[in-house]
Amino acid sequence: MNKITIFLKKTLKALLWIIISVVLLIIIVALLLQVPSIQTKVVNYATSYVSNKTHTKVELKKISITFPKSVLIEGLYLEDLKKDTLLYAGELKINLAFRDLFDHHIHISSVGLENISLKVDRSENDSLFNYNFLLTAFSDSTKKDEPTTKEKSSWIVSVDDVSLENIRIKYNDQYGGTNFKGSLKNISLKMNELDLANSVYKIDELLVDNLSADILITSGHISDKNSESVLPKIIADKIEIKNTKLIYGDSINKQSLIADLNRFKLKDGAVDLQKQTVGVNNISLSKSNIRFNTTAKVINDSIVGAVDPANTNNWVVAVKDIDLENNAFAYMVMNKPEIKKVFDADHLDYKKVTLKAKDLSYSTSKTEVEIKKFNAIDQNGFAITKLETKFSMDEHSVTANKLKIKTRNSSIDGNFDLHYSSLKSLKDSIQFMVVNADMKKVSVTNSDITYFSPDLAKQAFFKNTKNVTTVSGNIKGPINNLSGENVTIRTGVNTIAKTDFKIAGLPNIQTATFSFPNLILNSGKTDIVMMAGPAIPKSIELPEIISMKINFEGQIKAFETTMGMSSSYGTARVSAKIDKNENFRSKVDITAFDLGRLLKNKEMFGPVTLTASTTGRGFDKKTIKATVQAHASQIYLNKYSYHALDLDGAIAGQQFEGKISLDDPNAAFDFDGLVNLNPKQEQYKFNFNLKGADLQKLNITKDDIRIGLVA
């Protein structure tokens, strides 16, 4: 930015110096002579004088002076010492307020330039520009004492209106490291104030048409002198730029900016580069293309934290209204490989970008904006069709109120608010971040999720790219004490989860405490297969419909819960309690649950109705100790329904000791004893009384065989 500013100031000063020098010379002559023929002779003398003084070629085709204010110059040609063109002016028309000259005021009411060619350069090893010979030729050679303080010129220069047509400028500064090449079809400029001494430029109206500019920054010589110049302050009532192409290249930082501006408008704006402030009432851009290319840099630990105070970003920006219509923006990190068909933060290329926003405010401490309308399509065809929100972000919070986002397949409608002590604290203290998410309706398609997180596509749930998941409800509180109200999640064909909840102790899931007092979950075979995929054994067939009511309190490994389940296979009710020492207590009630349909074997298995309870400790099959009581009023096995099966015993590892009895009309037995299958402890000690069994009715044999046994 400093190089560009210096370049602009030097170019402007060079132009003004050349023009003013010639104009002043002509003005003096014009005051003396008003006869055209005499004017021409004097001009010829003047050009000869300048040529002889500078030892360069100077030509002037025609001059016309209309006293007291108009000067018209045609065909001004000036060479540099290398006999290259320094300046050619096809036509230069200036209207001056001559009387102001007596007050040391050069007041140019209007200036018009047509067919101008300016070439400024300096070589890599020479700090002097090619126009320096003019300064040397006309400078006072008398040695003067250096002033102790800087004295400002007593002359005041002001310009009201400027009109430029067909302008070509080449600025090749190899020594300083700036190369500029530009051409212009038309510029119309109306100034309110031009204060070169204080670098204040007040523009009434600036209209630019067909500007082409190419800027390249290279590693030139760095001046040892500290620049004390004041950076410009530009105030503009109206700026309009059309059909303009700008190319900016930085070979030092390996960056480039290419901008094709179809139409750019600005109203009531002010930029103060010295104070780093921008204020604009209205800014608009339409049908334009802007592309920024950069390279990823490797950060050297030795330079981390070494910040140049001169480059400190303290910008304050305020824009009342922003209107972007049908533009294209691209951001490319050129030394990173592009990832196709997914979101790639290093390669962003958006088309059809439309934005209507108001009250944009940016500073290093806070950013605010109200987005009324936004839509865009990226290089992969992913489209944001709608975005509305009132956004705010500062050092301690991020807020998106009245957020409405739509893509082709997903949508978000809600209010979202995050609070934190600082952005740095999120790395180590995320548990203290406060969340307030009022989700009216969040509807997300799997294809949109995997577009931003492609690794999720490997999971079974996301293989169905068309699946839609919707979430509504309110989630609030710090991460380590989170609560949810009226939270509803829908996904798949008919999966619905509704609940309130409280979770304390996140983000550590293993030690966090969960409270789900009223979780209602409805799902079925199709959705469970979609979610779990290959984790479901092929030997089972899930129910088409499953409904559950769950109450859960506790941690992952220490909790108390009750669950009621109904399904197309039957019903069940489970209650369980587990503590941190693996002590557990549970009770199960199953009513007419079709085990045959579950195990895909209706010939062998069928409905089961039973109640069971357990109390014990441990979950390792080698060390578990528990007591078990169970009563089965119905067990369908091999096409026969057994009734009245009871079990009462104790389990220790792989050992069972207790009683089992069956009192069915066609089969009855009593078992009382011990069976130990623990390795190297095998033992069998029991009494078994088979009171009777009708093997034909039990579908064990086709013949009428009845047996009894005591062992």
XYZ file of C-alpha atoms in Angstrom:
711
model
C 0.000 0.000 0.000
C 2.860 2.407 0.854
C 4.521 1.741 -2.516
C 1.299 2.420 -4.365
C 0.680 5.613 -2.366
C 4.205 6.850 -3.021
C 3.844 5.947 -6.700
C 0.578 7.846 -7.028
C 1.956 10.894 -5.270
C 5.143 10.911 -7.356
C 3.227 10.465 -10.587
C 0.783 13.216 -9.649
C 3.587 15.565 -8.654
C 5.496 14.810 -11.849
C 2.443 15.496 -13.981
C 1.589 18.664 -12.096
C 5.185 19.878 -12.223
C 5.493 19.354 -15.966
C 2.104 20.874 -16.712
C 2.468 23.792 -14.303
C 6.013 24.573 -15.516
C 4.899 24.770 -19.101
C 1.689 26.581 -18.213
C 3.434 29.199 -16.055
C 5.887 29.898 -18.815
C 3.081 30.283 -21.306
C 1.012 32.401 -18.920
C 3.807 34.906 -18.532
C 4.178 35.148 -22.250
C 0.401 35.324 -22.715
C 0.125 38.315 -20.421
C 2.601 40.161 -22.579
C 1.446 39.102 -25.987
C -2.115 38.515 -27.177
C -1.524 38.431 -30.923
C -1.675 34.791 -32.127
C 1.306 35.106 -34.465
C 3.401 36.651 -31.753
C 2.173 33.962 -29.330
C 3.422 31.309 -31.716
C 6.824 32.943 -32.114
C 7.247 33.274 -28.393
C 6.195 29.680 -27.851
C 8.720 28.554 -30.431
C 11.342 30.534 -28.619
C 10.268 29.045 -25.292
C 10.375 25.469 -26.561
C 13.783 26.104 -28.089
C 14.938 27.535 -24.800
C 13.714 24.504 -22.869
C 15.240 22.182 -25.443
C 18.603 23.916 -25.263
C 18.484 24.075 -21.508
C 17.698 20.388 -21.094
C 19.472 19.100 -24.224
C 16.338 17.199 -25.159
C 13.775 17.469 -27.894
C 10.764 19.656 -27.104
C 7.965 20.265 -29.604
C 4.722 22.193 -29.457
C 2.370 22.016 -32.440
C -0.083 24.729 -31.505
C -1.062 27.021 -28.682
C -4.075 29.233 -28.264
C -4.446 31.659 -25.379
C -7.709 33.411 -24.695
C -7.184 36.028 -22.035
C -7.915 36.086 -19.211
C -8.322 32.402 -18.420
C -8.159 29.886 -21.267
C -5.045 28.093 -22.522
C -5.143 25.453 -25.254
C -2.044 23.419 -26.080
C -1.844 20.876 -28.881
C 0.915 18.461 -29.780
C 3.243 18.894 -26.796
C 6.154 16.473 -27.065
C 9.019 16.051 -24.589
C 11.858 13.527 -24.690
C 14.083 12.327 -21.868
C 17.876 12.132 -22.030
C 17.705 8.689 -23.682
C 15.618 10.179 -26.503
C 12.618 8.176 -25.337
C 9.225 9.802 -25.046
C 8.726 11.316 -21.615
C 5.464 13.109 -22.329
C 3.160 13.528 -25.278
C -0.005 15.580 -24.923
C -2.321 15.600 -27.915
C -4.466 18.313 -26.386
C -4.282 20.173 -23.116
C -6.940 22.733 -22.280
C -6.747 24.684 -19.052
C -8.990 27.366 -17.628
C -7.181 29.431 -15.014
C -8.190 32.186 -12.660
C -5.277 34.496 -13.598
C -6.048 37.029 -10.914
C -5.465 34.389 -8.227
C -1.826 34.147 -9.298
C -1.149 37.456 -7.571
C -2.263 35.802 -4.338
C 0.114 32.853 -4.861
C -2.888 30.716 -5.763
C -2.821 28.538 -8.878
C -6.541 28.008 -9.333
C -7.349 25.689 -12.235
C -11.091 25.868 -12.741
C -10.966 23.121 -15.358
C -8.359 21.035 -17.110
C -8.892 18.716 -20.049
C -6.322 16.264 -21.391
C -6.706 14.156 -24.516
C -4.370 11.614 -26.082
C -1.773 11.749 -23.326
C 1.232 9.440 -23.124
C 3.495 9.606 -20.066
C 6.512 7.382 -19.486
C 8.319 7.583 -16.153
C 11.128 5.204 -15.248
C 14.301 4.706 -13.323
C 16.741 1.836 -13.646
C 17.583 -0.770 -11.060
C 20.857 0.912 -10.078
C 19.830 4.571 -10.371
C 17.768 6.359 -7.746
C 16.901 9.221 -10.142
C 13.853 9.197 -12.417
C 14.071 9.987 -16.123
C 12.474 13.407 -15.520
C 15.165 14.445 -13.034
C 17.031 16.338 -15.781
C 14.182 18.865 -15.783
C 14.631 19.501 -12.080
C 18.380 19.852 -12.531
C 18.151 22.152 -15.561
C 15.853 24.658 -13.918
C 17.011 24.409 -10.311
C 18.920 27.200 -8.608
C 22.583 26.168 -8.523
C 23.397 28.645 -5.766
C 24.297 26.815 -2.600
C 21.861 27.482 0.186
C 21.937 26.676 3.841
C 19.762 23.770 4.844
C 16.701 25.015 6.686
C 16.396 23.785 10.218
C 12.692 23.208 9.834
C 10.561 22.224 6.899
C 8.915 25.164 5.218
C 5.711 24.697 3.316
C 5.369 26.334 -0.088
C 3.449 29.611 -0.031
C 1.758 28.620 -3.279
C -1.665 27.015 -3.161
C -2.782 24.706 -5.953
C -6.463 23.916 -6.480
C -8.292 22.086 -9.262
C -12.048 22.162 -9.806
C -12.835 19.950 -12.810
C -10.628 17.441 -14.642
C -11.457 15.616 -17.866
C -9.112 12.934 -19.227
C -9.528 11.014 -22.479
C -7.285 8.386 -24.040
C -4.554 8.458 -21.417
C -1.601 6.055 -21.371
C 0.876 5.911 -18.496
C 3.944 3.750 -17.965
C 5.735 3.929 -14.637
C 8.686 1.562 -14.513
C 10.500 1.989 -11.213
C 12.980 -0.874 -11.058
C 14.922 0.867 -8.326
C 11.945 1.263 -6.016
C 10.262 -1.972 -7.067
C 7.047 -0.675 -8.641
C 5.924 -1.208 -12.213
C 2.712 0.377 -13.461
C 1.124 0.328 -16.876
C -2.260 1.856 -17.482
C -4.576 3.126 -20.153
C -7.754 5.108 -19.823
C -10.552 6.009 -22.169
C -12.320 8.595 -20.040
C -12.217 10.211 -16.614
C -14.376 13.069 -15.433
C -13.380 14.561 -12.100
C -14.952 17.387 -10.151
C -13.018 18.464 -7.083
C -14.234 20.267 -4.002
C -10.766 20.619 -2.499
C -7.187 19.703 -3.413
C -4.740 20.163 -0.554
C -1.417 18.651 -1.631
C 0.423 19.915 1.430
C -1.834 18.033 3.830
C -2.746 15.217 1.392
C -6.457 15.996 1.521
C -8.506 15.293 -1.601
C -12.207 16.144 -1.612
C -14.018 14.814 -4.670
C -17.432 15.994 -5.731
C -17.750 13.489 -8.580
C -15.408 10.984 -10.205
C -16.525 9.060 -13.289
C -14.120 6.472 -14.729
C -14.744 4.521 -17.935
C -12.533 1.908 -19.607
C -9.554 2.003 -17.276
C -6.931 -0.723 -17.564
C -4.177 -0.805 -14.950
C -1.430 -3.326 -14.264
C 0.703 -2.971 -11.117
C 3.633 -5.201 -10.180
C 5.529 -4.909 -6.890
C 9.068 -6.284 -6.809
C 11.892 -6.244 -4.285
C 13.394 -2.848 -4.974
C 15.794 -0.766 -2.916
C 14.544 0.250 0.512
C 15.062 3.878 1.372
C 17.036 4.586 4.527
C 15.065 7.758 5.087
C 12.013 7.549 7.265
C 9.100 8.974 5.352
C 7.402 11.718 7.282
C 4.763 12.312 4.631
C 1.147 12.220 5.679
C -0.885 9.477 4.033
C -3.812 10.717 1.946
C -7.303 11.471 3.134
C -9.856 11.090 0.343
C -13.438 12.282 0.620
C -15.864 11.627 -2.230
C -19.506 12.494 -2.780
C -19.813 10.221 -5.805
C -17.523 7.738 -7.555
C -18.539 5.569 -10.497
C -16.194 3.170 -12.276
C -17.243 1.224 -15.379
C -15.623 -1.303 -17.707
C -12.369 -1.353 -15.765
C -9.710 -4.031 -15.355
C -7.139 -3.894 -12.556
C -4.259 -6.326 -12.102
C -2.101 -6.133 -8.980
C 0.850 -8.452 -8.523
C 3.159 -8.763 -5.528
C 6.194 -10.881 -6.371
C 7.556 -10.485 -2.845
C 4.585 -12.044 -1.055
C 3.572 -14.095 -4.125
C 0.098 -12.629 -4.302
C -2.047 -11.201 -7.056
C -5.405 -9.493 -7.408
C -7.340 -9.402 -10.669
C -10.477 -7.276 -10.825
C -12.819 -6.860 -13.784
C -15.224 -4.137 -12.714
C -18.334 -3.792 -14.828
C -19.909 -1.134 -12.633
C -18.810 0.182 -9.251
C -20.571 2.998 -7.413
C -19.796 4.818 -4.194
C -21.731 7.612 -2.523
C -20.631 9.785 0.374
C -17.400 8.027 1.261
C -14.230 8.933 3.121
C -10.920 7.083 3.487
C -8.197 8.269 5.849
C -5.101 6.138 5.268
C -3.236 7.898 8.064
C -5.883 7.192 10.702
C -6.955 3.884 9.076
C -10.635 4.757 8.851
C -13.230 4.148 6.139
C -16.751 5.539 6.130
C -19.187 5.007 3.260
C -22.881 5.735 2.954
C -23.531 3.507 -0.062
C -21.406 1.124 -2.107
C -22.506 -1.079 -5.003
C -20.867 -3.499 -7.422
C -22.542 -5.369 -10.267
C -21.559 -8.006 -12.832
C -17.908 -7.848 -11.814
C -15.207 -10.456 -11.295
C -12.577 -10.280 -8.541
C -9.938 -12.960 -8.000
C -7.274 -13.086 -5.277
C -4.361 -15.523 -5.572
C -1.933 -16.167 -2.751
C 0.433 -18.805 -1.377
C 0.442 -20.553 1.975
C 3.413 -19.521 4.040
C 5.450 -21.685 6.403
C 5.551 -19.940 9.772
C 9.000 -19.758 11.286
C 8.941 -19.976 15.078
C 11.715 -17.400 15.251
C 9.540 -14.707 13.697
C 6.288 -15.479 15.469
C 5.270 -12.462 17.478
C 7.643 -10.126 15.647
C 5.050 -7.604 14.532
C 6.012 -4.430 12.729
C 4.189 -1.607 14.538
C 3.970 0.286 11.246
C 1.863 -2.533 9.812
C -0.486 -2.829 12.766
C -4.067 -3.278 11.634
C -6.216 -0.724 13.421
C -8.696 -0.159 10.620
C -12.180 1.044 11.441
C -14.726 0.553 8.651
C -18.361 1.664 8.530
C -20.674 1.172 5.538
C -24.353 2.049 5.718
C -25.603 0.198 2.608
C -23.949 -2.519 0.495
C -25.428 -3.711 -2.788
C -23.632 -6.449 -4.744
C -25.410 -7.961 -7.742
C -24.390 -10.948 -9.863
C -20.650 -10.828 -9.166
C -17.899 -13.443 -9.071
C -15.296 -13.729 -6.303
C -12.423 -16.195 -6.062
C -9.771 -16.935 -3.422
C -7.033 -19.377 -4.394
C -4.036 -20.691 -2.431
C -1.906 -21.587 -5.417
C 0.643 -23.856 -3.727
C -1.976 -26.186 -2.248
C -3.655 -28.971 -4.248
C -7.285 -28.390 -5.153
C -9.806 -30.888 -3.778
C -12.625 -31.539 -6.207
C -16.356 -31.962 -5.493
C -16.121 -30.966 -1.801
C -15.733 -27.694 0.084
C -12.123 -26.558 -0.149
C -11.320 -23.512 2.001
C -8.095 -22.960 0.055
C -9.889 -22.804 -3.294
C -13.070 -20.740 -3.278
C -14.682 -19.659 -6.527
C -18.169 -18.185 -6.215
C -20.378 -17.039 -9.070
C -23.670 -15.130 -9.144
C -22.845 -13.472 -5.823
C -25.585 -11.109 -4.709
C -25.507 -9.296 -1.379
C -27.704 -6.643 0.149
C -26.508 -5.565 3.568
C -26.651 -2.556 5.848
C -24.895 -1.083 8.850
C -21.569 -2.854 8.374
C -19.186 -1.933 11.149
C -15.699 -3.388 11.452
C -12.874 -2.823 13.891
C -10.259 -5.020 15.511
C -12.550 -5.429 18.517
C -15.986 -5.837 16.922
C -17.765 -6.609 13.655
C -21.468 -6.058 12.972
C -23.615 -6.335 9.860
C -27.234 -6.913 8.931
C -27.541 -9.126 5.858
C -30.828 -8.663 4.042
C -30.061 -10.903 1.070
C -27.234 -13.175 -0.032
C -26.913 -15.910 -2.618
C -23.997 -17.518 -4.461
C -22.877 -20.676 -6.288
C -19.405 -22.186 -5.908
C -17.240 -24.007 -8.457
C -18.827 -27.367 -7.574
C -22.385 -26.146 -8.027
C -23.097 -25.892 -4.285
C -25.528 -22.999 -3.947
C -26.541 -20.764 -1.073
C -29.964 -19.626 -2.250
C -30.797 -17.489 0.791
C -28.995 -15.942 3.736
C -30.440 -13.413 6.144
C -29.171 -12.502 9.593
C -28.168 -9.783 11.986
C -24.582 -10.746 12.772
C -22.286 -9.529 15.517
C -18.858 -10.699 16.656
C -16.528 -9.264 19.251
C -13.764 -10.505 21.531
C -16.224 -12.351 23.753
C -19.224 -13.377 21.648
C -20.646 -14.381 18.277
C -24.329 -13.720 17.569
C -26.475 -14.547 14.547
C -30.017 -13.374 15.214
C -32.919 -14.112 12.871
C -30.635 -16.407 10.912
C -32.218 -17.858 7.798
C -30.042 -19.957 5.485
C -31.154 -22.029 2.532
C -29.268 -24.225 0.119
C -30.921 -26.319 -2.564
C -31.462 -29.120 -0.029
C -31.044 -27.674 3.479
C -32.247 -24.773 5.596
C -31.598 -23.130 8.968
C -34.035 -20.889 10.825
C -33.168 -19.721 14.317
C -31.202 -17.505 16.680
C -27.694 -18.476 17.734
C -25.467 -16.937 20.380
C -22.040 -17.957 21.723
C -20.215 -16.331 24.638
C -16.625 -16.975 25.715
C -13.899 -15.239 27.675
C -11.664 -15.009 24.584
C -11.076 -16.816 21.302
C -7.820 -18.222 22.660
C -9.661 -19.692 25.643
C -11.749 -21.943 23.388
C -8.770 -24.237 22.924
C -8.327 -25.081 26.614
C -11.547 -23.840 28.240
C -14.336 -24.700 25.826
C -16.358 -26.047 28.763
C -16.998 -22.461 29.860
C -18.355 -21.313 26.501
C -22.038 -20.359 26.806
C -24.431 -21.497 24.071
C -27.894 -20.171 23.315
C -29.395 -21.865 20.266
C -33.051 -21.184 19.559
C -33.660 -23.532 16.634
C -37.025 -22.936 15.037
C -36.160 -25.432 12.328
C -32.817 -26.741 11.167
C -33.123 -29.072 8.187
C -29.909 -30.565 6.795
C -29.404 -33.043 3.965
C -26.635 -35.625 4.260
C -25.144 -34.499 0.948
C -24.674 -30.975 2.343
C -23.041 -32.314 5.520
C -20.604 -34.541 3.636
C -19.826 -31.671 1.248
C -18.219 -29.813 4.169
C -17.061 -32.963 6.069
C -16.283 -35.575 3.400
C -14.858 -38.098 5.890
C -18.372 -38.627 7.266
C -19.363 -40.209 3.947
C -17.617 -43.392 5.131
C -20.194 -43.839 7.893
C -23.332 -45.866 7.194
C -25.734 -43.062 8.140
C -24.336 -40.707 5.499
C -24.293 -43.172 2.607
C -27.890 -42.165 1.901
C -27.019 -38.740 0.536
C -30.665 -37.711 0.167
C -31.560 -38.301 3.819
C -32.816 -35.191 5.620
C -32.378 -34.534 9.349
C -34.371 -31.779 11.054
C -33.785 -30.329 14.510
C -35.872 -27.885 16.525
C -35.869 -26.710 20.124
C -33.811 -24.597 22.477
C -30.343 -25.464 23.770
C -28.697 -23.099 26.227
C -26.121 -22.758 28.960
C -22.366 -23.267 29.308
C -20.958 -26.391 27.673
C -20.292 -27.881 31.104
C -23.909 -27.322 32.200
C -26.021 -27.568 29.073
C -29.809 -27.833 28.971
C -32.321 -28.467 26.215
C -36.050 -27.799 26.025
C -38.531 -29.174 23.505
C -35.742 -30.647 21.410
C -37.068 -32.636 18.454
C -34.934 -34.538 15.949
C -36.361 -36.163 12.827
C -34.418 -38.245 10.332
C -34.813 -41.110 7.927
C -38.271 -42.415 7.036
C -39.961 -42.207 10.431
C -37.330 -41.680 13.147
C -38.348 -39.051 15.696
C -36.659 -38.185 19.000
C -38.286 -35.739 21.433
C -36.829 -34.749 24.772
C -35.785 -32.209 27.352
C -32.323 -32.719 28.786
C -29.574 -31.515 31.076
C -25.934 -32.415 30.602
C -23.250 -31.443 33.121
C -19.522 -31.974 32.743
C -18.980 -31.774 29.004
C -16.797 -31.961 26.974
C -15.578 -35.072 28.855
C -18.244 -37.585 27.819
C -16.956 -40.341 30.110
C -17.471 -38.302 33.292
C -20.369 -36.090 32.177
C -23.786 -36.485 33.819
C -26.822 -36.855 31.560
C -30.464 -36.286 32.414
C -33.152 -37.270 29.897
C -36.410 -37.281 31.883
C -38.823 -37.721 28.976
C -37.053 -39.041 25.891
C -39.469 -40.382 23.289
C -37.897 -42.257 20.394
C -39.730 -43.680 17.402
C -37.873 -45.518 14.650
C -37.859 -48.727 12.667
C -35.984 -51.242 10.587
C -35.299 -49.023 7.572
C -33.833 -46.155 9.586
C -31.820 -48.338 11.975
C -30.237 -50.167 9.044
C -29.407 -46.780 7.486
C -27.795 -45.564 10.713
C -25.970 -48.712 11.835
C -25.320 -50.406 8.501
C -22.927 -53.386 8.761
C -22.952 -53.215 12.571
C -26.294 -55.070 12.502
C -25.790 -58.882 12.305
C -27.198 -60.451 9.166
C -28.814 -63.144 11.304
C -31.473 -60.804 12.727
C -34.454 -58.963 11.270
C -35.388 -55.711 12.997
C -39.001 -54.671 13.656
C -40.591 -52.344 11.116
C -41.796 -50.072 13.924
C -40.138 -49.376 17.284
C -41.365 -46.862 19.882
C -39.555 -46.153 23.144
C -40.079 -43.955 26.180
C -36.890 -43.495 28.157
C -35.915 -41.881 31.436
C -32.143 -41.728 31.888
C -30.158 -40.209 34.760
C -26.427 -40.553 35.282
C -23.157 -41.143 33.481
C -22.197 -43.482 30.665
C -21.028 -46.165 33.121
C -23.121 -45.253 36.167
C -26.797 -44.522 35.644
C -30.413 -45.272 36.434
C -32.901 -45.711 33.627
C -36.339 -46.974 32.728
C -37.416 -47.784 29.199
C -40.729 -48.819 27.758
C -40.643 -50.253 24.245
C -43.381 -51.272 21.857
C -42.782 -52.684 18.406
C -44.327 -54.714 15.635
C -42.684 -57.756 17.326
C -44.051 -57.113 20.831
C -43.453 -54.971 23.916
C -40.862 -54.712 26.662
C -40.136 -52.693 29.756
C -36.683 -52.382 31.266
C -35.445 -50.708 34.439
C -31.799 -50.707 35.448
C -29.407 -49.117 37.901
C -25.609 -49.256 37.713
C -23.100 -47.506 39.989
C -19.449 -46.585 39.523
C -18.320 -49.858 41.149
C -20.286 -51.916 38.611
C -22.951 -52.852 41.103
C -26.151 -53.307 39.160
C -29.828 -54.035 39.537
C -32.264 -54.559 36.667
C -35.735 -55.780 35.812
C -37.135 -56.809 32.437
C -40.753 -57.399 31.412
C -41.319 -58.827 27.924
C -44.794 -59.391 26.503
C -45.426 -61.507 23.398
C -42.147 -60.568 21.763
C -41.686 -62.549 18.533
C -38.194 -63.969 18.830
C -38.639 -65.966 15.631
C -39.078 -62.867 13.493
C -36.090 -61.241 15.193
C -33.833 -64.269 14.566
C -35.280 -64.970 11.102
C -36.372 -68.454 12.210
C -40.118 -68.735 12.738
C -39.950 -72.565 12.644
C -37.829 -72.767 15.749
C -38.693 -69.605 17.690
C -41.750 -67.496 18.356
C -43.409 -65.234 20.959
C -41.841 -64.889 24.412
C -43.488 -63.472 27.521
C -41.388 -63.272 30.678
C -40.268 -61.217 33.634
C -36.725 -61.251 34.980
C -34.691 -59.420 37.593
C -30.996 -59.416 38.394
C -28.792 -58.019 41.138
C -25.037 -58.253 41.100
C -21.645 -56.792 40.409
C -19.253 -56.771 37.460
C -19.584 -57.117 33.699
C -16.649 -59.408 32.952
C -17.920 -62.931 32.301
C -14.984 -64.299 34.283
C -15.689 -62.325 37.467
C -19.372 -61.399 37.387
C -21.477 -62.228 40.440
C -25.236 -61.922 40.287
C -28.552 -63.369 41.408
C -31.217 -64.019 38.809
C -34.958 -64.560 39.092
C -37.097 -65.131 36.027
C -40.594 -66.333 35.165
C -41.595 -67.101 31.588
C -45.306 -67.490 31.056
C -44.717 -68.286 27.386
C -41.736 -69.394 25.326
C -42.337 -70.570 21.769
C -39.766 -73.192 20.753
C -39.869 -75.661 17.870
C -43.514 -74.863 17.058
C -44.617 -75.344 20.665
C -45.386 -72.766 23.344
C -43.972 -73.694 26.736
C -45.562 -72.224 29.855
C -44.601 -71.708 33.477
C -40.814 -71.735 33.305
C -39.143 -70.397 36.470
C -35.515 -69.738 37.300
C -33.944 -68.706 40.611
C -30.198 -68.845 41.045
C -26.793 -67.236 41.291
C -24.072 -66.670 38.731
C -20.352 -66.513 39.541
C -18.248 -66.158 36.440
C -19.337 -69.069 34.241
C -20.955 -70.947 37.137
C -24.684 -71.237 37.793
C -26.164 -72.526 41.019
C -29.887 -72.543 41.608
C -33.257 -73.921 40.644
C -35.009 -74.179 37.299
C -38.520 -75.573 36.952
C -41.011 -76.082 34.132
C -44.681 -76.802 34.770
C -46.193 -77.139 31.299
C -49.068 -79.563 30.517
C -46.810 -81.461 28.126
C -43.463 -81.052 29.862
C -42.493 -80.699 33.511
C -39.165 -80.844 35.302
C -37.251 -79.581 38.324
C -33.546 -78.736 38.325
C -31.653 -78.000 41.522
C -27.892 -77.859 41.543
C -24.656 -76.390 40.227
C -23.025 -76.204 36.830
C -19.498 -74.762 36.734
C -17.936 -74.080 33.339
C -15.090 -71.891 34.603
C -11.816 -73.076 33.027
C -10.002 -75.665 35.185
C -12.915 -75.601 37.655
C -15.431 -77.635 35.696
C -18.001 -79.215 37.989
C -21.528 -80.569 37.640
C -23.598 -81.274 40.740
C -27.365 -81.240 40.491
C -30.677 -83.084 40.890
C -32.803 -83.271 37.781
C -36.359 -84.629 37.904
C -38.082 -84.883 34.535
C -41.636 -85.434 35.685
C -42.820 -86.069 32.173
C -42.539 -84.973 28.566
C -44.812 -85.692 25.595
C -42.220 -85.619 22.816
C -44.854 -85.827 20.081
C -46.741 -82.772 21.293
C -43.451 -80.989 21.857
C -42.679 -81.615 18.169
C -39.499 -83.471 19.037
C -40.665 -86.753 17.465
C -43.504 -87.772 15.186
C -44.211 -90.855 17.273
C -46.207 -90.815 20.483
C -43.341 -90.986 22.962
C -43.615 -89.917 26.589
C -40.691 -90.007 28.970
C -39.758 -89.311 32.585
C -36.357 -89.179 34.310
C -34.805 -88.688 37.726
C -31.088 -87.895 37.934
